Amino acid sequence: MQRIWEIAQAHRQMPGALLPMLHALQDEFRYVPDEAVAVIASTLNLSRAEVHGVISFYHHFRRHAPGRHVVQICRAEACQSMGAAALEAHAKHMLGCDYHETSADNAVTLEPVYCLGNCACGPSMVVDDEVVGRVDTATFDAYLQELRGTTREAS
Ligand code: FES
C-alpha cells in the first residue's frame, strides 16, 4: 500500500494524471492492484467507478498479476495479412490458454496487441520487452521453450 500511495502522490499534479498513474502502477507491479483503485480515486477526487471504467476501457491495463512472462501477439491488419491468425491459434494451442489468460505452469500470459510499429516485419509479437518480427510457429516454439525454462527477474 505504501508504494501505491507514493506512486499516486508522485503523479497527482500531472495533467491528465490518471493514465500516467495507472501506467506507473503497472510498471511497478506488472498489473494494477485492486487496492490502488480507492487510492487513485481519493487522490484525484474521482469515483471508484470512474477509475474502474478507465482501467477496463484500456486492454493494456491488467487487473491481475501476469505469469512470469508476457507474450503479446499483434492482431492488427498488416500482421494479419502475414499470418498472425495462424500464429495466435498456434500460441493458444501451445499455451493451453486464450488471450488474457496464463498457461497452467504460470510461465506465460498471452495478450493481444494492436500494432507495434513493426508492420514491415509481421507477424510481430512482444516477449516481455523484446519486439520480435517475422514470427512463425517455429520461432514461437523456440521462445516458449526458453520462457518455460527461465524465471523473470524480480523487478
Ligand atoms: S500491424 Fe503488427 S506491428 Fe503493425
Coordinates of N, CA and C and ligand atoms in Angstrom, one line a residue:
M1 N 0.8 -1.2 0.0 CA 0.0 0.0 0.0 C 0.9 1.3 0.0
Q2 N 2.0 1.2 0.8 CA 2.8 2.4 0.8 C 3.3 2.8 -0.6
R3 N 3.7 1.8 -1.4 CA 4.2 2.1 -2.7 C 3.1 2.7 -3.6
I4 N 1.9 2.2 -3.4 CA 0.8 2.7 -4.2 C 0.6 4.2 -3.9
W5 N 0.6 4.5 -2.6 CA 0.4 5.9 -2.2 C 1.5 6.8 -2.8
E6 N 2.7 6.3 -2.7 CA 3.9 7.0 -3.2 C 3.7 7.3 -4.7
I7 N 3.3 6.3 -5.5 CA 3.1 6.5 -6.9 C 2.0 7.5 -7.2
A8 N 0.9 7.3 -6.4 CA -0.2 8.3 -6.6 C 0.2 9.7 -6.3
Q9 N 0.9 9.9 -5.3 CA 1.4 11.2 -4.9 C 2.3 11.8 -6.0
A10 N 3.2 10.9 -6.5 CA 4.2 11.4 -7.5 C 3.6 11.8 -8.8
H11 N 2.4 11.4 -9.1 CA 1.7 11.7 -10.4 C 0.5 12.6 -10.3
R12 N 0.1 13.0 -9.1 CA -1.2 13.7 -8.9 C -1.2 15.0 -9.5
Q13 N -0.1 15.7 -9.7 CA -0.1 17.0 -10.3 C 0.0 17.0 -11.8
M14 N 0.3 15.9 -12.4 CA 0.5 15.8 -13.8 C -0.9 16.1 -14.5
P15 N -0.8 16.8 -15.7 CA -2.0 16.9 -16.5 C -2.5 15.6 -16.9
G16 N -3.8 15.3 -16.8 CA -4.4 14.0 -17.1 C -3.7 12.9 -16.3
A17 N -3.7 13.2 -15.0 CA -2.8 12.3 -14.1 C -3.3 10.8 -14.1
L18 N -4.5 10.6 -14.4 CA -5.0 9.2 -14.2 C -4.2 8.2 -15.0
L19 N -4.0 8.4 -16.3 CA -3.3 7.5 -17.2 C -1.9 7.3 -16.8
P20 N -1.1 8.4 -16.6 CA 0.3 8.2 -16.1 C 0.4 7.4 -14.8
M21 N -0.6 7.7 -13.9 CA -0.6 7.0 -12.6 C -0.8 5.5 -12.9
L22 N -1.8 5.1 -13.7 CA -2.0 3.7 -14.0 C -0.8 3.1 -14.7
H23 N -0.2 3.8 -15.6 CA 1.0 3.2 -16.2 C 2.1 3.0 -15.2
A24 N 2.3 3.9 -14.3 CA 3.3 3.8 -13.3 C 3.1 2.6 -12.4
L25 N 1.8 2.5 -12.0 CA 1.4 1.3 -11.1 C 1.7 0.0 -11.8
Q26 N 1.3 0.0 -13.1 CA 1.5 -1.3 -13.8 C 3.0 -1.6 -14.1
D27 N 3.8 -0.5 -14.3 CA 5.2 -0.7 -14.4 C 5.8 -1.2 -13.1
E28 N 5.3 -0.8 -12.0 CA 5.8 -1.2 -10.7 C 5.4 -2.6 -10.4
F29 N 4.1 -2.9 -10.5 CA 3.5 -4.2 -10.0 C 3.3 -5.2 -11.1
R30 N 3.4 -4.8 -12.4 CA 3.0 -5.6 -13.6 C 1.5 -5.7 -13.8
Y31 N 0.7 -5.1 -12.9 CA -0.7 -5.0 -13.1 C -1.2 -3.9 -12.2
V32 N -2.5 -3.6 -12.3 CA -3.0 -2.5 -11.4 C -3.8 -3.2 -10.3
P33 N -3.2 -3.2 -9.1 CA -3.8 -3.9 -7.9 C -5.2 -3.3 -7.6
D34 N -6.1 -4.1 -7.2 CA -7.4 -3.6 -6.8 C -7.3 -2.5 -5.7
E35 N -6.4 -2.7 -4.8 CA -6.2 -1.7 -3.7 C -5.9 -0.3 -4.2
A36 N -5.3 -0.3 -5.4 CA -5.0 1.0 -5.9 C -6.2 1.9 -6.4
V37 N -7.3 1.2 -6.6 CA -8.4 2.0 -7.2 C -8.9 3.0 -6.2
A38 N -9.0 2.6 -4.9 CA -9.5 3.6 -3.9 C -8.5 4.7 -3.7
V39 N -7.2 4.3 -3.7 CA -6.2 5.4 -3.5 C -6.2 6.4 -4.7
I40 N -6.3 5.9 -5.9 CA -6.3 6.8 -7.1 C -7.6 7.6 -7.0
A41 N -8.7 7.0 -6.7 CA -10.0 7.8 -6.7 C -9.9 8.9 -5.7
S42 N -9.4 8.6 -4.5 CA -9.3 9.7 -3.5 C -8.3 10.7 -3.8
T43 N -7.2 10.3 -4.4 CA -6.1 11.3 -4.8 C -6.6 12.2 -5.9
L44 N -7.4 11.7 -6.8 CA -7.7 12.5 -8.0 C -9.2 13.0 -7.9
N45 N -9.8 12.8 -6.7 CA -11.2 13.2 -6.5 C -12.1 12.7 -7.6
L46 N -12.0 11.4 -7.8 CA -12.8 10.7 -8.8 C -13.6 9.6 -8.0
S47 N -14.7 9.1 -8.6 CA -15.3 7.9 -8.0 C -14.5 6.7 -8.4
R48 N -14.7 5.6 -7.5 CA -14.1 4.3 -7.9 C -14.6 3.8 -9.2
A49 N -15.8 4.0 -9.5 CA -16.4 3.6 -10.8 C -15.7 4.2 -11.9
E50 N -15.4 5.5 -11.8 CA -14.7 6.2 -12.9 C -13.3 5.6 -13.1
V51 N -12.6 5.3 -12.0 CA -11.3 4.7 -12.2 C -11.4 3.3 -12.8
H52 N -12.3 2.5 -12.3 CA -12.5 1.2 -12.8 C -12.9 1.2 -14.3
G53 N -13.7 2.2 -14.7 CA -14.1 2.4 -16.1 C -12.9 2.6 -17.0
V54 N -11.9 3.4 -16.5 CA -10.8 3.7 -17.4 C -9.9 2.4 -17.4
I55 N -9.7 1.7 -16.3 CA -8.9 0.5 -16.3 C -9.5 -0.5 -17.2
S56 N -10.8 -0.7 -17.2 CA -11.3 -1.7 -18.1 C -11.4 -1.3 -19.6
F57 N -11.4 0.0 -19.8 CA -11.5 0.5 -21.2 C -10.2 0.2 -22.0
Y58 N -9.1 0.4 -21.3 CA -7.8 0.1 -21.9 C -7.3 -1.3 -21.7
H59 N -7.2 -2.1 -22.8 CA -6.8 -3.5 -22.6 C -5.4 -3.6 -22.1
H60 N -4.7 -2.5 -22.2 CA -3.3 -2.6 -21.8 C -3.2 -2.8 -20.3
F61 N -4.1 -2.3 -19.5 CA -4.0 -2.5 -18.1 C -4.5 -3.8 -17.6
R62 N -3.7 -4.5 -16.8 CA -4.1 -5.8 -16.3 C -4.7 -5.6 -14.9
R63 N -5.7 -6.5 -14.6 CA -6.3 -6.5 -13.3 C -5.7 -7.5 -12.4
H64 N -5.0 -8.4 -12.9 CA -4.4 -9.5 -12.1 C -2.9 -9.7 -12.5
A65 N -2.2 -10.2 -11.6 CA -0.7 -10.4 -11.8 C -0.6 -11.4 -13.0
P66 N 0.3 -11.1 -13.9 CA 0.5 -12.0 -15.1 C 1.4 -13.1 -14.6
G67 N 1.7 -14.1 -15.6 CA 2.6 -15.1 -15.4 C 4.0 -14.5 -15.3
R68 N 5.0 -15.4 -15.3 CA 6.4 -15.0 -15.2 C 6.8 -14.2 -16.4
H69 N 6.2 -14.5 -17.6 CA 6.5 -13.7 -18.8 C 5.2 -13.3 -19.4
V70 N 5.2 -12.3 -20.3 CA 4.1 -11.8 -21.0 C 4.4 -11.9 -22.5
V71 N 3.6 -12.6 -23.3 CA 3.8 -12.6 -24.7 C 2.5 -11.9 -25.3
Q72 N 2.8 -10.9 -26.2 CA 1.7 -10.2 -26.8 C 1.9 -10.4 -28.3
I73 N 0.8 -10.8 -28.9 CA 0.8 -11.1 -30.4 C 0.0 -10.0 -31.1
C74 N 0.6 -9.4 -32.1 CA -0.1 -8.3 -32.8 C -1.2 -8.8 -33.7
R75 N -2.4 -8.2 -33.5 CA -3.6 -8.6 -34.2 C -4.0 -7.6 -35.3
A76 N -3.2 -6.6 -35.5 CA -3.6 -5.5 -36.4 C -3.4 -6.0 -37.8
E77 N -3.9 -5.1 -38.8 CA -4.1 -5.6 -40.2 C -2.8 -6.1 -40.9
A78 N -1.7 -5.3 -40.8 CA -0.5 -5.8 -41.5 C -0.1 -7.1 -41.0
C79 N -0.1 -7.4 -39.8 CA 0.3 -8.7 -39.2 C -0.7 -9.7 -39.6
Q80 N -2.0 -9.4 -39.6 CA -3.0 -10.3 -40.0 C -2.7 -10.8 -41.4
S81 N -2.3 -9.9 -42.3 CA -2.1 -10.2 -43.7 C -0.9 -11.1 -43.9
M82 N -0.1 -11.2 -42.8 CA 1.2 -12.0 -42.9 C 1.0 -13.3 -42.1
G83 N -0.2 -13.6 -41.6 CA -0.3 -14.9 -41.0 C -0.5 -14.9 -39.5
A84 N -0.8 -13.7 -38.9 CA -0.9 -13.6 -37.5 C -2.0 -14.5 -36.9
A85 N -3.1 -14.7 -37.7 CA -4.2 -15.6 -37.2 C -3.7 -17.0 -36.9
A86 N -2.9 -17.5 -37.8 CA -2.4 -18.9 -37.6 C -1.4 -18.9 -36.4
L87 N -0.6 -17.8 -36.3 CA 0.3 -17.7 -35.2 C -0.4 -17.7 -33.9
E88 N -1.5 -16.9 -33.8 CA -2.2 -16.8 -32.5 C -2.9 -18.1 -32.2
A89 N -3.4 -18.8 -33.2 CA -4.1 -20.1 -32.9 C -3.0 -21.1 -32.4
H90 N -1.8 -21.1 -33.0 CA -0.8 -21.9 -32.5 C -0.4 -21.6 -31.1
A91 N -0.2 -20.3 -30.8 CA 0.2 -19.9 -29.5 C -0.9 -20.3 -28.4
K92 N -2.1 -20.1 -28.7 CA -3.2 -20.5 -27.8 C -3.1 -22.1 -27.5
H93 N -2.9 -22.8 -28.6 CA -2.8 -24.3 -28.5 C -1.6 -24.7 -27.6
M94 N -0.5 -24.1 -27.9 CA 0.7 -24.5 -27.2 C 0.7 -24.1 -25.7
L95 N 0.0 -22.9 -25.4 CA -0.1 -22.5 -24.1 C -1.2 -23.1 -23.3
G96 N -2.2 -23.6 -24.1 CA -3.4 -24.1 -23.5 C -4.3 -23.0 -22.8
C97 N -4.2 -21.8 -23.4 CA -5.0 -20.7 -22.8 C -5.4 -19.7 -23.9
D98 N -6.3 -18.9 -23.6 CA -6.8 -17.9 -24.5 C -6.1 -16.5 -24.2
Y99 N -6.4 -15.5 -25.0 CA -5.9 -14.2 -24.6 C -6.4 -13.8 -23.2
H100 N -5.6 -13.0 -22.6 CA -5.8 -12.5 -21.2 C -5.8 -13.7 -20.2
E101 N -5.2 -14.8 -20.6 CA -5.1 -15.9 -19.6 C -3.6 -16.3 -19.5
T102 N -3.4 -17.1 -18.5 CA -2.0 -17.6 -18.3 C -1.9 -19.1 -18.4
S103 N -0.8 -19.6 -18.9 CA -0.6 -21.0 -19.1 C -0.6 -21.7 -17.7
A104 N -1.0 -22.9 -17.6 CA -1.1 -23.6 -16.3 C 0.1 -23.6 -15.5
D105 N 1.3 -23.6 -16.2 CA 2.6 -23.6 -15.4 C 3.0 -22.2 -15.0
N106 N 2.1 -21.2 -15.2 CA 2.3 -19.8 -14.9 C 3.5 -19.2 -15.6
A107 N 4.0 -19.8 -16.7 CA 5.2 -19.3 -17.4 C 4.8 -18.1 -18.3
V108 N 3.6 -18.1 -18.9 CA 3.3 -17.1 -19.9 C 1.9 -16.6 -19.8
T109 N 1.7 -15.3 -19.8 CA 0.4 -14.7 -20.0 C 0.3 -14.3 -21.5
L110 N -0.8 -14.6 -22.1 CA -0.9 -14.3 -23.6 C -1.9 -13.1 -23.7
E111 N -1.4 -12.1 -24.4 CA -2.2 -10.9 -24.6 C -2.2 -10.4 -26.1
P112 N -3.3 -9.9 -26.6 CA -3.3 -9.3 -27.9 C -2.8 -7.9 -27.8
V113 N -2.2 -7.4 -28.9 CA -1.8 -6.0 -29.0 C -2.1 -5.6 -30.4
Y114 N -2.3 -4.3 -30.6 CA -2.8 -3.8 -31.9 C -1.8 -2.8 -32.5
C115 N -0.8 -3.3 -33.2 CA 0.3 -2.7 -33.9 C 1.4 -2.3 -33.0
L116 N 2.6 -2.7 -33.3 CA 3.8 -2.5 -32.5 C 4.7 -1.6 -33.3
G117 N 4.2 -1.0 -34.4 CA 5.1 -0.2 -35.3 C 6.2 -1.1 -36.0
N118 N 5.9 -2.3 -36.1 CA 6.9 -3.3 -36.7 C 6.2 -4.0 -37.9
C119 N 5.3 -3.2 -38.6 CA 4.4 -3.8 -39.6 C 5.2 -4.5 -40.7
A120 N 6.3 -3.9 -41.1 CA 7.0 -4.4 -42.3 C 7.6 -5.8 -42.0
C121 N 7.7 -6.2 -40.7 CA 8.3 -7.5 -40.3 C 7.3 -8.4 -39.7
G122 N 6.0 -8.3 -40.1 CA 5.0 -9.1 -39.5 C 5.1 -10.6 -39.9
P123 N 4.4 -11.4 -39.1 CA 3.7 -11.2 -37.9 C 4.7 -10.8 -36.8
S124 N 4.2 -9.9 -35.9 CA 5.1 -9.5 -34.8 C 4.5 -9.9 -33.4
M125 N 5.4 -10.0 -32.5 CA 5.0 -10.2 -31.1 C 6.0 -9.5 -30.2
V126 N 5.6 -9.4 -28.9 CA 6.5 -8.9 -27.9 C 6.6 -9.9 -26.9
V127 N 7.9 -10.2 -26.5 CA 8.2 -11.2 -25.5 C 8.8 -10.4 -24.3
D128 N 8.0 -10.2 -23.3 CA 8.3 -9.3 -22.2 C 8.6 -7.9 -22.8
D129 N 9.8 -7.4 -22.9 CA 10.0 -6.1 -23.5 C 10.7 -6.2 -24.9
E130 N 10.8 -7.3 -25.5 CA 11.5 -7.5 -26.7 C 10.5 -7.7 -27.9
V131 N 10.6 -6.8 -28.9 CA 9.8 -6.9 -30.1 C 10.4 -7.9 -31.0
V132 N 9.7 -8.9 -31.5 CA 10.2 -9.9 -32.4 C 9.4 -9.9 -33.7
G133 N 10.1 -9.9 -34.8 CA 9.4 -9.8 -36.1 C 9.5 -11.1 -36.9
R134 N 8.7 -11.2 -37.9 CA 8.7 -12.4 -38.8 C 8.5 -13.7 -38.0
V135 N 7.6 -13.7 -37.1 CA 7.4 -14.8 -36.2 C 6.6 -15.9 -36.8
D136 N 7.2 -17.1 -36.9 CA 6.4 -18.3 -37.4 C 6.2 -19.2 -36.2
T137 N 5.6 -20.3 -36.4 CA 5.4 -21.2 -35.3 C 6.7 -21.8 -34.7
A138 N 7.7 -22.0 -35.5 CA 9.0 -22.4 -35.0 C 9.6 -21.4 -34.1
T139 N 9.5 -20.1 -34.5 CA 10.1 -19.0 -33.7 C 9.3 -19.0 -32.4
F140 N 8.0 -19.1 -32.5 CA 7.2 -19.0 -31.2 C 7.6 -20.2 -30.3
D141 N 7.8 -21.4 -30.8 CA 8.1 -22.5 -30.0 C 9.5 -22.4 -29.4
A142 N 10.4 -21.8 -30.1 CA 11.7 -21.6 -29.6 C 11.7 -20.6 -28.4
Y143 N 10.9 -19.5 -28.5 CA 10.8 -18.6 -27.4 C 10.1 -19.3 -26.2
L144 N 9.1 -20.0 -26.5 CA 8.3 -20.7 -25.5 C 9.2 -21.6 -24.7
Q145 N 10.0 -22.4 -25.4 CA 10.9 -23.3 -24.7 C 11.8 -22.5 -23.7
E146 N 12.3 -21.4 -24.2 CA 13.2 -20.6 -23.4 C 12.5 -20.0 -22.2
L147 N 11.3 -19.5 -22.4 CA 10.5 -18.9 -21.4 C 10.1 -19.9 -20.3
R148 N 9.8 -21.1 -20.7 CA 9.4 -22.1 -19.7 C 10.6 -22.6 -18.9
G149 N 11.8 -22.4 -19.4 CA 13.0 -22.8 -18.7 C 13.6 -21.7 -17.8
T150 N 13.0 -20.5 -17.9 CA 13.6 -19.4 -17.1 C 12.6 -18.8 -16.2
T151 N 13.1 -18.0 -15.3 CA 12.2 -17.2 -14.5 C 12.5 -15.7 -14.7
R152 N 11.5 -14.9 -14.7 CA 11.6 -13.5 -14.8 C 12.4 -12.9 -13.6
E153 N 13.3 -12.1 -13.8 CA 14.0 -11.4 -12.7 C 13.0 -10.5 -12.0
A154 N 13.1 -10.5 -10.7 CA 12.3 -9.7 -9.9 C 12.5 -8.2 -10.3
S155 N 11.4 -7.5 -10.4 CA 11.6 -6.1 -10.8 C 11.2 -5.2 -9.6
Ligands
FES1 S1 0.3 -4.4 -37.7 FE1 1.5 -5.7 -36.5 S2 3.2 -4.4 -36.0 FE2 1.9 -3.1 -37.1

